[in-house]
mmCIF file of C-alpha atoms and ligand atoms in Angstrom:
data_model
loop_
_atom_site.group_PDB
_atom_site.id
_atom_site.type_symbol
_atom_site.label_atom_id
_atom_site.label_comp_id
_atom_site.label_asym_id
_atom_site.label_seq_id
_atom_site.Cartn_x
_atom_site.Cartn_y
_atom_site.Cartn_z
ATOM 1 C CA MET A 41 -61.598 -18.735 49.046
ATOM 2 C CA ASN A 42 -65.057 -19.965 48.421
ATOM 3 C CA GLU A 43 -65.735 -22.591 45.851
ATOM 4 C CA PRO A 44 -67.535 -21.642 42.650
ATOM 5 C CA THR A 45 -71.100 -20.592 43.179
ATOM 6 C CA ALA A 46 -72.350 -24.060 42.426
ATOM 7 C CA PRO A 47 -75.326 -24.961 44.527
ATOM 8 C CA ALA A 48 -76.071 -28.567 45.306
ATOM 9 C CA ALA A 49 -76.753 -29.934 41.860
ATOM 10 C CA PRO A 50 -80.226 -31.342 41.511
ATOM 11 C CA SER A 51 -80.346 -34.590 39.621
ATOM 12 C CA THR A 52 -83.708 -34.003 38.033
ATOM 13 C CA PRO A 53 -83.599 -34.637 34.315
ATOM 14 C CA PRO A 54 -85.101 -32.046 32.008
ATOM 15 C CA SER A 55 -88.167 -34.166 31.306
ATOM 16 C CA ASP A 56 -89.088 -33.648 34.930
ATOM 17 C CA ALA A 57 -88.169 -30.025 34.896
ATOM 18 C CA ALA A 58 -91.553 -28.970 36.171
ATOM 19 C CA ASP A 59 -90.930 -30.969 39.318
ATOM 20 C CA ALA A 60 -87.367 -29.849 39.731
ATOM 21 C CA THR A 61 -86.345 -28.217 42.949
ATOM 22 C CA PRO A 62 -83.657 -25.801 41.944
ATOM 23 C CA SER A 63 -81.356 -24.358 44.491
ATOM 24 C CA LEU A 64 -83.420 -22.035 46.584
ATOM 25 C CA THR A 65 -80.442 -19.813 46.982
ATOM 26 C CA ARG A 66 -79.883 -19.453 43.293
ATOM 27 C CA ARG A 67 -83.565 -19.328 42.525
ATOM 28 C CA GLY A 68 -83.866 -16.555 45.079
ATOM 29 C CA PHE A 69 -81.062 -14.713 43.383
ATOM 30 C CA LEU A 70 -82.735 -15.156 40.068
ATOM 31 C CA ARG A 71 -86.041 -13.916 41.319
ATOM 32 C CA GLY A 72 -84.200 -10.839 42.439
ATOM 33 C CA ALA A 73 -82.576 -10.643 39.083
ATOM 34 C CA ALA A 74 -85.894 -10.930 37.323
ATOM 35 C CA VAL A 75 -86.603 -7.449 38.535
ATOM 36 C CA ALA A 76 -83.587 -6.435 36.565
ATOM 37 C CA GLY A 77 -84.492 -8.774 33.742
ATOM 38 C CA ALA A 78 -85.646 -5.991 31.535
ATOM 39 C CA GLY A 79 -82.309 -4.421 32.139
ATOM 40 C CA LEU A 80 -80.603 -7.571 30.994
ATOM 41 C CA ALA A 81 -82.682 -7.704 27.880
ATOM 42 C CA VAL A 82 -81.945 -4.108 27.161
ATOM 43 C CA ALA A 83 -78.273 -4.521 27.802
ATOM 44 C CA ALA A 84 -77.994 -7.644 25.736
ATOM 45 C CA CYS A 85 -80.213 -6.667 22.885
ATOM 46 C CA ALA A 86 -79.066 -3.114 22.384
ATOM 47 C CA PRO A 87 -79.981 -1.055 20.530
ATOM 48 C CA ALA A 88 -83.215 -1.496 22.452
ATOM 49 C CA ALA A 89 -84.591 1.773 21.182
ATOM 50 C CA SER A 90 -83.728 0.383 17.805
ATOM 51 C CA ASN A 91 -83.490 2.119 14.543
ATOM 52 C CA TRP A 92 -84.913 -1.008 12.985
ATOM 53 C CA VAL A 93 -87.497 -3.506 14.063
ATOM 54 C CA TYR A 94 -88.628 -6.804 12.707
ATOM 55 C CA PRO A 95 -92.061 -6.757 11.146
ATOM 56 C CA ALA A 96 -94.786 -8.436 13.135
ATOM 57 C CA GLY A 97 -95.259 -12.101 12.447
ATOM 58 C CA PRO A 98 -92.794 -14.808 11.450
ATOM 59 C CA THR A 99 -89.590 -13.783 9.830
ATOM 60 C CA PRO A 100 -87.550 -15.927 7.456
ATOM 61 C CA ASN A 101 -85.159 -16.735 10.302
ATOM 62 C CA ALA A 102 -87.701 -16.968 13.053
ATOM 63 C CA SER A 103 -86.902 -20.583 13.821
ATOM 64 C CA GLY A 104 -83.614 -19.515 15.276
ATOM 65 C CA GLY A 105 -81.640 -21.522 12.785
ATOM 66 C CA ALA A 106 -78.031 -20.980 11.921
ATOM 67 C CA ALA A 107 -78.730 -18.341 9.327
ATOM 68 C CA ALA A 108 -76.909 -15.150 10.082
ATOM 69 C CA ALA A 109 -78.946 -12.324 11.477
ATOM 70 C CA THR A 110 -79.414 -9.933 8.647
ATOM 71 C CA PRO A 111 -81.846 -7.349 9.830
ATOM 72 C CA ALA A 112 -80.941 -5.013 7.022
ATOM 73 C CA ALA A 113 -82.052 -7.643 4.530
ATOM 74 C CA SER A 114 -85.246 -8.658 6.284
ATOM 75 C CA SER A 115 -88.292 -7.883 4.317
ATOM 76 C CA THR A 116 -89.221 -4.491 5.595
ATOM 77 C CA PRO A 117 -86.914 -3.059 8.182
ATOM 78 C CA VAL A 118 -88.586 -0.016 9.481
ATOM 79 C CA ALA A 119 -86.648 3.045 10.364
ATOM 80 C CA ALA A 120 -88.164 4.030 13.662
ATOM 81 C CA SER A 121 -87.701 7.022 15.848
ATOM 82 C CA PRO A 122 -85.290 6.250 18.682
ATOM 83 C CA VAL A 123 -87.995 7.631 20.953
ATOM 84 C CA ALA A 124 -90.803 5.166 21.543
ATOM 85 C CA SER A 125 -94.140 6.352 20.344
ATOM 86 C CA PRO A 126 -97.610 4.866 19.920
ATOM 87 C CA THR A 127 -96.970 4.653 16.212
ATOM 88 C CA MET A 128 -94.027 2.248 16.519
ATOM 89 C CA ASN A 129 -94.525 -1.227 15.155
ATOM 90 C CA PRO A 130 -95.541 -3.809 17.755
ATOM 91 C CA MET A 131 -93.056 -6.389 18.918
ATOM 92 C CA GLY A 132 -92.384 -9.020 16.290
ATOM 93 C CA GLN A 133 -91.520 -12.691 16.367
ATOM 94 C CA HIS A 134 -87.866 -11.865 16.934
ATOM 95 C CA ASP A 135 -88.707 -9.890 20.038
ATOM 96 C CA ALA A 136 -90.977 -12.607 21.366
ATOM 97 C CA GLU A 137 -88.335 -15.293 20.911
ATOM 98 C CA ALA A 138 -85.614 -13.126 22.411
ATOM 99 C CA GLU A 139 -87.787 -12.432 25.430
ATOM 100 C CA ALA A 140 -88.775 -16.069 25.847
ATOM 101 C CA VAL A 141 -85.194 -17.283 25.938
ATOM 102 C CA VAL A 142 -84.191 -14.664 28.514
ATOM 103 C CA LYS A 143 -87.153 -15.715 30.639
ATOM 104 C CA ARG A 144 -85.936 -19.317 30.506
ATOM 105 C CA PHE A 145 -82.515 -18.132 31.705
ATOM 106 C CA LEU A 146 -83.847 -15.981 34.519
ATOM 107 C CA GLY A 147 -86.255 -18.748 35.453
ATOM 108 C CA GLY A 148 -83.334 -20.938 36.444
ATOM 109 C CA GLU A 149 -83.124 -23.414 33.576
ATOM 110 C CA SER A 150 -79.481 -24.041 34.462
ATOM 111 C CA GLU A 151 -80.526 -25.858 37.628
ATOM 112 C CA THR A 152 -82.991 -28.225 35.968
ATOM 113 C CA LEU A 153 -80.553 -30.278 33.911
ATOM 114 C CA GLY A 154 -78.887 -32.483 36.498
ATOM 115 C CA ALA A 155 -75.267 -32.504 37.516
ATOM 116 C CA TRP A 156 -72.831 -29.793 36.520
ATOM 117 C CA GLY A 157 -69.157 -30.189 35.828
ATOM 118 C CA ASN A 158 -66.360 -28.408 37.687
ATOM 119 C CA GLU A 159 -67.412 -29.872 41.019
ATOM 120 C CA THR A 160 -64.256 -30.215 43.119
ATOM 121 C CA LEU A 161 -63.136 -33.846 43.409
ATOM 122 C CA THR A 162 -61.715 -34.508 46.850
ATOM 123 C CA PRO A 163 -58.625 -36.687 46.566
ATOM 124 C CA THR A 164 -57.813 -39.583 48.796
ATOM 125 C CA VAL A 165 -54.446 -39.390 50.480
ATOM 126 C CA ASP A 166 -51.828 -42.128 50.184
ATOM 127 C CA GLY A 167 -48.915 -41.151 52.395
ATOM 128 C CA ASP A 168 -47.771 -37.796 51.002
ATOM 129 C CA THR A 169 -49.629 -38.165 47.695
ATOM 130 C CA LYS A 170 -53.056 -36.850 46.655
ATOM 131 C CA VAL A 171 -54.848 -39.518 44.633
ATOM 132 C CA PHE A 172 -57.606 -38.801 42.111
ATOM 133 C CA GLN A 173 -59.690 -41.556 40.521
ATOM 134 C CA LEU A 174 -61.282 -40.687 37.207
ATOM 135 C CA ASP A 175 -63.351 -42.691 34.792
ATOM 136 C CA CYS A 176 -63.646 -41.960 31.086
ATOM 137 C CA SER A 177 -67.019 -42.920 29.669
ATOM 138 C CA ALA A 178 -69.735 -42.024 27.172
ATOM 139 C CA PHE A 179 -73.100 -40.644 28.284
ATOM 140 C CA ALA A 180 -75.958 -38.432 27.219
ATOM 141 C CA TRP A 181 -75.550 -34.752 28.119
ATOM 142 C CA HIS A 182 -78.083 -31.940 28.034
ATOM 143 C CA ILE A 183 -76.927 -28.649 26.563
ATOM 144 C CA ASP A 184 -80.222 -27.022 27.479
ATOM 145 C CA ALA A 185 -83.731 -28.097 28.438
ATOM 146 C CA LEU A 186 -85.244 -28.194 24.969
ATOM 147 C CA LYS A 187 -82.623 -29.678 22.665
ATOM 148 C CA ASP A 188 -82.144 -33.415 22.425
ATOM 149 C CA PRO A 189 -79.186 -34.558 24.540
ATOM 150 C CA VAL A 190 -75.841 -34.981 22.831
ATOM 151 C CA GLN A 191 -73.613 -38.035 23.084
ATOM 152 C CA ALA A 192 -70.764 -36.869 25.267
ATOM 153 C CA VAL A 193 -67.567 -38.476 26.446
ATOM 154 C CA GLY A 194 -66.193 -37.188 29.707
ATOM 155 C CA PHE A 195 -64.653 -37.744 33.100
ATOM 156 C CA ASN A 196 -66.922 -39.045 35.868
ATOM 157 C CA LYS A 197 -69.985 -38.376 33.724
ATOM 158 C CA THR A 198 -69.971 -34.594 33.621
ATOM 159 C CA VAL A 199 -68.830 -32.018 31.071
ATOM 160 C CA PRO A 200 -66.445 -30.515 32.080
ATOM 161 C CA GLY A 201 -65.088 -33.232 34.317
ATOM 162 C CA PRO A 202 -64.488 -32.721 38.024
ATOM 163 C CA LEU A 203 -62.280 -29.844 39.095
ATOM 164 C CA LEU A 204 -58.959 -31.172 40.353
ATOM 165 C CA ARG A 205 -57.354 -28.790 42.831
ATOM 166 C CA VAL A 206 -53.975 -29.130 44.487
ATOM 167 C CA VAL A 207 -51.255 -26.936 45.937
ATOM 168 C CA GLU A 208 -48.003 -26.212 44.161
ATOM 169 C CA GLY A 209 -45.517 -28.884 45.187
ATOM 170 C CA ASP A 210 -48.134 -31.503 45.996
ATOM 171 C CA LYS A 211 -47.418 -35.020 44.860
ATOM 172 C CA VAL A 212 -50.277 -35.985 42.549
ATOM 173 C CA ARG A 213 -51.421 -39.392 41.397
ATOM 174 C CA ALA A 214 -54.284 -39.442 38.883
ATOM 175 C CA VAL A 215 -55.644 -42.828 37.871
ATOM 176 C CA PHE A 216 -57.708 -42.835 34.698
ATOM 177 C CA ARG A 217 -59.812 -45.843 33.859
ATOM 178 C CA ASN A 218 -60.963 -46.035 30.260
ATOM 179 C CA ASP A 219 -64.565 -47.196 29.920
ATOM 180 C CA LEU A 220 -64.881 -45.828 26.414
ATOM 181 C CA ASP A 221 -65.053 -48.098 23.414
ATOM 182 C CA GLU A 222 -61.912 -46.485 22.042
ATOM 183 C CA SER A 223 -58.453 -45.783 23.403
ATOM 184 C CA THR A 224 -57.432 -42.482 24.939
ATOM 185 C CA GLY A 225 -54.571 -40.673 26.669
ATOM 186 C CA ILE A 226 -54.643 -37.839 29.188
ATOM 187 C CA HIS A 227 -52.509 -34.706 29.124
ATOM 188 C CA PHE A 228 -52.098 -32.277 32.033
ATOM 189 C CA HIS A 229 -52.013 -29.031 30.091
ATOM 190 C CA GLY A 230 -49.715 -26.436 31.655
ATOM 191 C CA GLN A 231 -47.946 -28.763 34.090
ATOM 192 C CA GLU A 232 -44.214 -29.411 33.977
ATOM 193 C CA VAL A 233 -44.524 -33.166 34.263
ATOM 194 C CA PRO A 234 -41.890 -35.853 33.645
ATOM 195 C CA ASN A 235 -41.897 -36.755 29.983
ATOM 196 C CA ALA A 236 -43.365 -40.206 30.613
ATOM 197 C CA MET A 237 -46.381 -38.547 32.265
ATOM 198 C CA ASP A 238 -47.187 -36.217 29.366
ATOM 199 C CA GLY A 239 -50.053 -38.317 28.037
ATOM 200 C CA VAL A 240 -49.485 -38.324 24.294
ATOM 201 C CA PRO A 241 -49.950 -41.847 22.922
ATOM 202 C CA PHE A 242 -47.012 -43.213 20.912
ATOM 203 C CA VAL A 243 -44.855 -40.265 21.983
ATOM 204 C CA THR A 244 -44.626 -40.915 25.709
ATOM 205 C CA GLN A 245 -46.962 -43.822 26.439
ATOM 206 C CA PRO A 246 -49.113 -46.445 24.783
ATOM 207 C CA PRO A 247 -52.757 -45.473 24.416
ATOM 208 C CA ILE A 248 -55.013 -46.397 27.324
ATOM 209 C CA LEU A 249 -57.040 -49.197 25.767
ATOM 210 C CA PRO A 250 -60.721 -49.764 26.501
ATOM 211 C CA GLY A 251 -61.029 -51.439 29.881
ATOM 212 C CA ALA A 252 -57.485 -50.463 30.918
ATOM 213 C CA SER A 253 -56.197 -47.834 33.332
ATOM 214 C CA PHE A 254 -53.184 -45.554 33.387
ATOM 215 C CA THR A 255 -51.659 -43.791 36.364
ATOM 216 C CA TYR A 256 -50.107 -40.354 36.055
ATOM 217 C CA GLU A 257 -47.769 -39.234 38.797
ATOM 218 C CA PHE A 258 -46.059 -35.880 39.054
ATOM 219 C CA VAL A 259 -45.379 -32.966 41.360
ATOM 220 C CA ALA A 260 -47.875 -30.155 40.825
ATOM 221 C CA GLY A 261 -46.446 -27.020 39.291
ATOM 222 C CA PRO A 262 -46.364 -24.353 38.155
ATOM 223 C CA SER A 263 -49.315 -22.860 40.029
ATOM 224 C CA GLY A 264 -52.290 -21.283 38.322
ATOM 225 C CA SER A 265 -55.172 -22.197 36.035
ATOM 226 C CA HIS A 266 -54.502 -25.336 34.042
ATOM 227 C CA MET A 267 -56.440 -28.139 32.388
ATOM 228 C CA TYR A 268 -56.474 -31.879 31.850
ATOM 229 C CA HIS A 269 -57.844 -33.412 28.689
ATOM 230 C CA SER A 270 -57.586 -36.163 26.141
ATOM 231 C CA HIS A 271 -54.618 -36.031 23.806
ATOM 232 C CA HIS A 272 -55.766 -38.899 21.597
ATOM 233 C CA ASN A 273 -58.298 -38.506 18.820
ATOM 234 C CA ALA A 274 -58.570 -35.165 20.575
ATOM 235 C CA THR A 275 -60.621 -33.213 18.061
ATOM 236 C CA ASP A 276 -63.412 -35.651 18.738
ATOM 237 C CA GLN A 277 -62.708 -36.620 22.353
ATOM 238 C CA VAL A 278 -62.048 -33.123 23.718
ATOM 239 C CA GLY A 279 -64.727 -31.733 21.451
ATOM 240 C CA ARG A 280 -67.214 -34.118 23.016
ATOM 241 C CA GLY A 281 -66.198 -33.346 26.576
ATOM 242 C CA LEU A 282 -63.109 -35.258 27.739
ATOM 243 C CA LEU A 283 -61.749 -32.183 29.494
ATOM 244 C CA GLY A 284 -61.547 -30.574 32.914
ATOM 245 C CA ALA A 285 -59.909 -27.888 35.043
ATOM 246 C CA PHE A 286 -56.691 -28.496 36.984
ATOM 247 C CA ILE A 287 -56.034 -25.672 39.414
ATOM 248 C CA VAL A 288 -52.789 -25.408 41.312
ATOM 249 C CA ASP A 289 -52.917 -22.942 44.186
ATOM 250 C CA PRO A 290 -49.670 -21.118 44.959
ATOM 251 C CA ALA A 291 -47.752 -22.653 47.848
ATOM 252 C CA ASP A 292 -47.412 -19.134 49.247
ATOM 253 C CA ALA A 293 -50.950 -18.414 50.433
ATOM 254 C CA SER A 294 -50.318 -14.680 50.199
ATOM 255 C CA GLN A 295 -50.210 -15.092 46.419
ATOM 256 C CA ARG A 296 -53.709 -16.552 46.116
ATOM 257 C CA TYR A 297 -56.508 -14.409 44.743
ATOM 258 C CA ASP A 298 -58.391 -14.139 48.002
ATOM 259 C CA ALA A 299 -55.295 -12.717 49.658
ATOM 260 C CA LEU A 300 -54.103 -10.588 46.730
ATOM 261 C CA TYR A 301 -57.427 -9.110 45.630
ATOM 262 C CA GLY A 302 -59.942 -10.064 48.274
ATOM 263 C CA ALA A 303 -61.692 -12.380 45.834
ATOM 264 C CA SER A 304 -64.483 -14.178 47.640
ATOM 265 C CA GLN A 305 -65.957 -16.149 44.762
ATOM 266 C CA GLU A 306 -64.349 -18.064 41.951
ATOM 267 C CA ILE A 307 -65.832 -19.052 38.617
ATOM 268 C CA VAL A 308 -64.203 -21.659 36.404
ATOM 269 C CA TRP A 309 -65.301 -20.859 32.856
ATOM 270 C CA ILE A 310 -64.456 -23.521 30.288
ATOM 271 C CA SER A 311 -65.597 -22.815 26.770
ATOM 272 C CA ASN A 312 -66.073 -25.347 24.029
ATOM 273 C CA ASP A 313 -67.463 -25.058 20.537
ATOM 274 C CA VAL A 314 -67.903 -28.606 19.288
ATOM 275 C CA LEU A 315 -70.245 -30.616 21.504
ATOM 276 C CA GLY A 316 -73.718 -29.222 21.056
ATOM 277 C CA GLY A 317 -72.533 -25.926 19.655
ATOM 278 C CA PHE A 318 -71.182 -22.991 21.648
ATOM 279 C CA THR A 319 -71.012 -23.734 25.344
ATOM 280 C CA ILE A 320 -69.765 -22.446 28.693
ATOM 281 C CA ASN A 321 -69.079 -25.275 31.138
ATOM 282 C CA GLY A 322 -70.911 -27.733 28.933
ATOM 283 C CA ARG A 323 -74.152 -25.805 28.551
ATOM 284 C CA GLY A 324 -75.497 -23.218 26.169
ATOM 285 C CA PHE A 325 -77.670 -20.195 26.897
ATOM 286 C CA PRO A 326 -80.315 -20.158 28.312
ATOM 287 C CA ALA A 327 -79.093 -23.116 30.361
ATOM 288 C CA THR A 328 -75.804 -21.443 31.261
ATOM 289 C CA ARG A 329 -75.367 -20.492 34.893
ATOM 290 C CA PRO A 330 -75.494 -16.851 35.864
ATOM 291 C CA ILE A 331 -72.769 -15.504 38.098
ATOM 292 C CA VAL A 332 -74.408 -13.935 41.142
ATOM 293 C CA ALA A 333 -72.458 -11.538 43.342
ATOM 294 C CA LYS A 334 -73.115 -8.886 45.940
ATOM 295 C CA GLN A 335 -72.375 -5.294 45.104
ATOM 296 C CA GLY A 336 -68.855 -4.626 46.323
ATOM 297 C CA GLU A 337 -67.807 -8.269 46.080
ATOM 298 C CA THR A 338 -64.687 -9.153 44.129
ATOM 299 C CA ILE A 339 -64.725 -12.316 42.067
ATOM 300 C CA VAL A 340 -62.232 -14.166 39.913
ATOM 301 C CA VAL A 341 -63.132 -15.770 36.603
ATOM 302 C CA ARG A 342 -60.746 -18.386 35.249
ATOM 303 C CA PHE A 343 -61.309 -18.506 31.501
ATOM 304 C CA MET A 344 -60.178 -21.730 29.822
ATOM 305 C CA ASN A 345 -60.671 -22.490 26.154
ATOM 306 C CA GLU A 346 -61.029 -26.182 25.282
ATOM 307 C CA GLY A 347 -62.560 -25.481 21.895
ATOM 308 C CA VAL A 348 -61.135 -24.972 18.439
ATOM 309 C CA MET A 349 -61.948 -21.277 18.005
ATOM 310 C CA THR A 350 -60.959 -18.027 19.661
ATOM 311 C CA HIS A 351 -63.654 -16.447 21.810
ATOM 312 C CA PRO A 352 -63.562 -12.770 22.856
ATOM 313 C CA TRP A 353 -65.424 -12.619 26.170
ATOM 314 C CA HIS A 354 -67.206 -9.344 26.727
ATOM 315 C CA LEU A 355 -68.605 -8.158 30.051
ATOM 316 C CA HIS A 356 -71.185 -5.385 30.124
ATOM 317 C CA GLY A 357 -71.176 -2.766 32.849
ATOM 318 C CA MET A 358 -67.736 -3.345 34.367
ATOM 319 C CA ARG A 359 -64.186 -3.859 33.252
ATOM 320 C CA MET A 360 -62.131 -6.938 33.989
ATOM 321 C CA HIS A 361 -58.650 -6.828 35.495
ATOM 322 C CA ILE A 362 -56.597 -9.496 33.756
ATOM 323 C CA VAL A 363 -53.932 -10.758 36.133
ATOM 324 C CA ALA A 364 -52.618 -14.066 34.773
ATOM 325 C CA ARG A 365 -52.184 -15.912 31.507
ATOM 326 C CA ASP A 366 -51.675 -19.672 31.348
ATOM 327 C CA GLY A 367 -51.209 -19.699 35.102
ATOM 328 C CA ALA A 368 -48.421 -17.119 35.071
ATOM 329 C CA PRO A 369 -49.074 -13.881 36.975
ATOM 330 C CA LEU A 370 -48.810 -10.866 34.685
ATOM 331 C CA GLY A 371 -47.398 -8.626 37.411
ATOM 332 C CA SER A 372 -46.936 -5.101 36.124
ATOM 333 C CA ALA A 373 -48.238 -6.234 32.725
ATOM 334 C CA ALA A 374 -51.704 -6.871 34.144
ATOM 335 C CA PHE A 375 -54.306 -4.850 32.292
ATOM 336 C CA HIS A 376 -57.949 -3.815 32.263
ATOM 337 C CA CYS A 377 -60.371 -4.603 29.458
ATOM 338 C CA ASP A 378 -64.019 -5.279 28.790
ATOM 339 C CA THR A 379 -63.359 -7.798 26.007
ATOM 340 C CA LEU A 380 -60.788 -10.564 26.341
ATOM 341 C CA GLY A 381 -59.849 -12.872 23.492
ATOM 342 C CA VAL A 382 -59.080 -16.396 24.671
ATOM 343 C CA ASN A 383 -57.430 -18.711 22.168
ATOM 344 C CA PRO A 384 -57.767 -22.494 22.207
ATOM 345 C CA GLY A 385 -55.600 -23.918 24.972
ATOM 346 C CA GLU A 386 -55.193 -20.596 26.779
ATOM 347 C CA ARG A 387 -56.199 -19.730 30.322
ATOM 348 C CA TRP A 388 -56.673 -16.173 31.506
ATOM 349 C CA ASP A 389 -57.580 -15.107 35.044
ATOM 350 C CA ALA A 390 -59.830 -12.061 35.434
ATOM 351 C CA ILE A 391 -60.535 -10.176 38.640
ATOM 352 C CA ILE A 392 -63.871 -8.365 38.581
ATOM 353 C CA GLU A 393 -64.938 -5.786 41.145
ATOM 354 C CA CYS A 394 -68.704 -6.103 41.158
ATOM 355 C CA LYS A 395 -69.460 -2.472 41.773
ATOM 356 C CA ASN A 396 -72.259 -1.822 39.304
ATOM 357 C CA PRO A 397 -75.598 -3.323 40.347
ATOM 358 C CA GLY A 398 -77.826 -4.957 37.778
ATOM 359 C CA ALA A 399 -77.983 -7.926 35.431
ATOM 360 C CA TRP A 400 -75.137 -7.649 32.969
ATOM 361 C CA ALA A 401 -74.777 -9.715 29.843
ATOM 362 C CA PHE A 402 -71.465 -11.589 29.688
ATOM 363 C CA HIS A 403 -70.914 -13.200 26.300
ATOM 364 C CA CYS A 404 -68.655 -14.090 23.422
ATOM 365 C CA HIS A 405 -68.500 -11.132 21.081
ATOM 366 C CA ILE A 406 -68.259 -13.194 17.935
ATOM 367 C CA LEU A 407 -71.931 -12.540 17.483
ATOM 368 C CA PRO A 408 -72.793 -15.758 15.616
ATOM 369 C CA HIS A 409 -71.676 -17.540 18.812
ATOM 370 C CA ALA A 410 -74.126 -15.628 20.973
ATOM 371 C CA GLU A 411 -77.146 -14.054 19.371
ATOM 372 C CA GLY A 412 -79.328 -14.661 16.358
ATOM 373 C CA PRO A 413 -82.820 -14.239 15.046
ATOM 374 C CA GLY A 414 -84.183 -16.446 17.830
ATOM 375 C CA GLY A 415 -82.542 -14.346 20.525
ATOM 376 C CA MET A 416 -79.438 -15.108 22.502
ATOM 377 C CA PHE A 417 -77.977 -18.601 22.531
ATOM 378 C CA GLY A 418 -74.733 -20.445 23.128
ATOM 379 C CA MET A 419 -71.921 -18.458 24.695
ATOM 380 C CA VAL A 420 -73.955 -16.108 26.849
ATOM 381 C CA THR A 421 -74.479 -15.793 30.564
ATOM 382 C CA ALA A 422 -74.936 -12.857 32.932
ATOM 383 C CA LEU A 423 -73.178 -11.329 35.888
ATOM 384 C CA ILE A 424 -75.921 -10.398 38.319
ATOM 385 C CA VAL A 425 -74.723 -7.848 40.860
ATOM 386 C CA GLN A 426 -77.124 -7.493 43.759
ATOM 387 C CA ALA A 427 -77.290 -4.110 45.435
HETATM 388 CU CU1 LIG B 681 -67.150 -17.174 20.484
#
């Protein structure tokens, strides 16, 4: 199976965004998508042929602040014909801001911010054991190109941390060095580890003090989508980014998603709702990465929730086939949906047949997590299906 769509991550910081050289592949995709950009805006901002419009000029919420979108209470919502006519009000500030943020997204902002998380970390091999070296540290992290960076803590200086990938039954050794100014402890969420390897300070181990290291050793299993994260001062540490994906492929290759469903692309999708607001893989719209697929391609999305809130993920244009929860195949209980609630700590695997061409909004349907008076933000991306 192919790795996630990640192109080579440019290291250009946002201040040099104008000189950035985004992935040509992805930029090419996005240029193609720009043709469908109006479609995205329509899909995401429905009702496009609205029965209300903002008046021209600034609105009380035009700054895109946290105030809830209350179009009904805006000064003079105008009941307009659903059929456009020359007498309709011109686009207002809301429209202009919504359009501008979509243009930033389609212009490839996601590739101007430097490294992305979820890059697969290749282990070294010691005899029959796969060895991962991880460093916990604090660093500045950009949620998007315009906001000031946030002070993150994370593994190997990305949020999420590197993707750790092994095969069921592998012997795993993960060495965590703590370069934070506070202690930590690391838990492999979803793995049936020996108790001493469970990573909860004062329950199974002393905290990993600043400057110290701790080595976790276990046999990988069960298979599926799992996570690793801090289990010490976790509201703050996980909230600020000390988290990552731990994927255990089934030992029986016939049970992997490429073999079972013909999935040719895999997206790891880790949500968080503390560091810098509402994020997917450490970034908020319009700096989230689009998923780009060919028409007819089948992809798998591994949803993981490292935040403190439930997020119902909604895909426009196509249904998702939900085939596993917390790493466990659902078998005959697999189901189809277009909106999937993912609770904190849960992982759900979705197979998507990309059969409907276009640029499709893909977002959390708790609307204050995704769209406001300044347009879309936070937990929004798009599935771009190229015909
Ligand atoms: Cu949400």
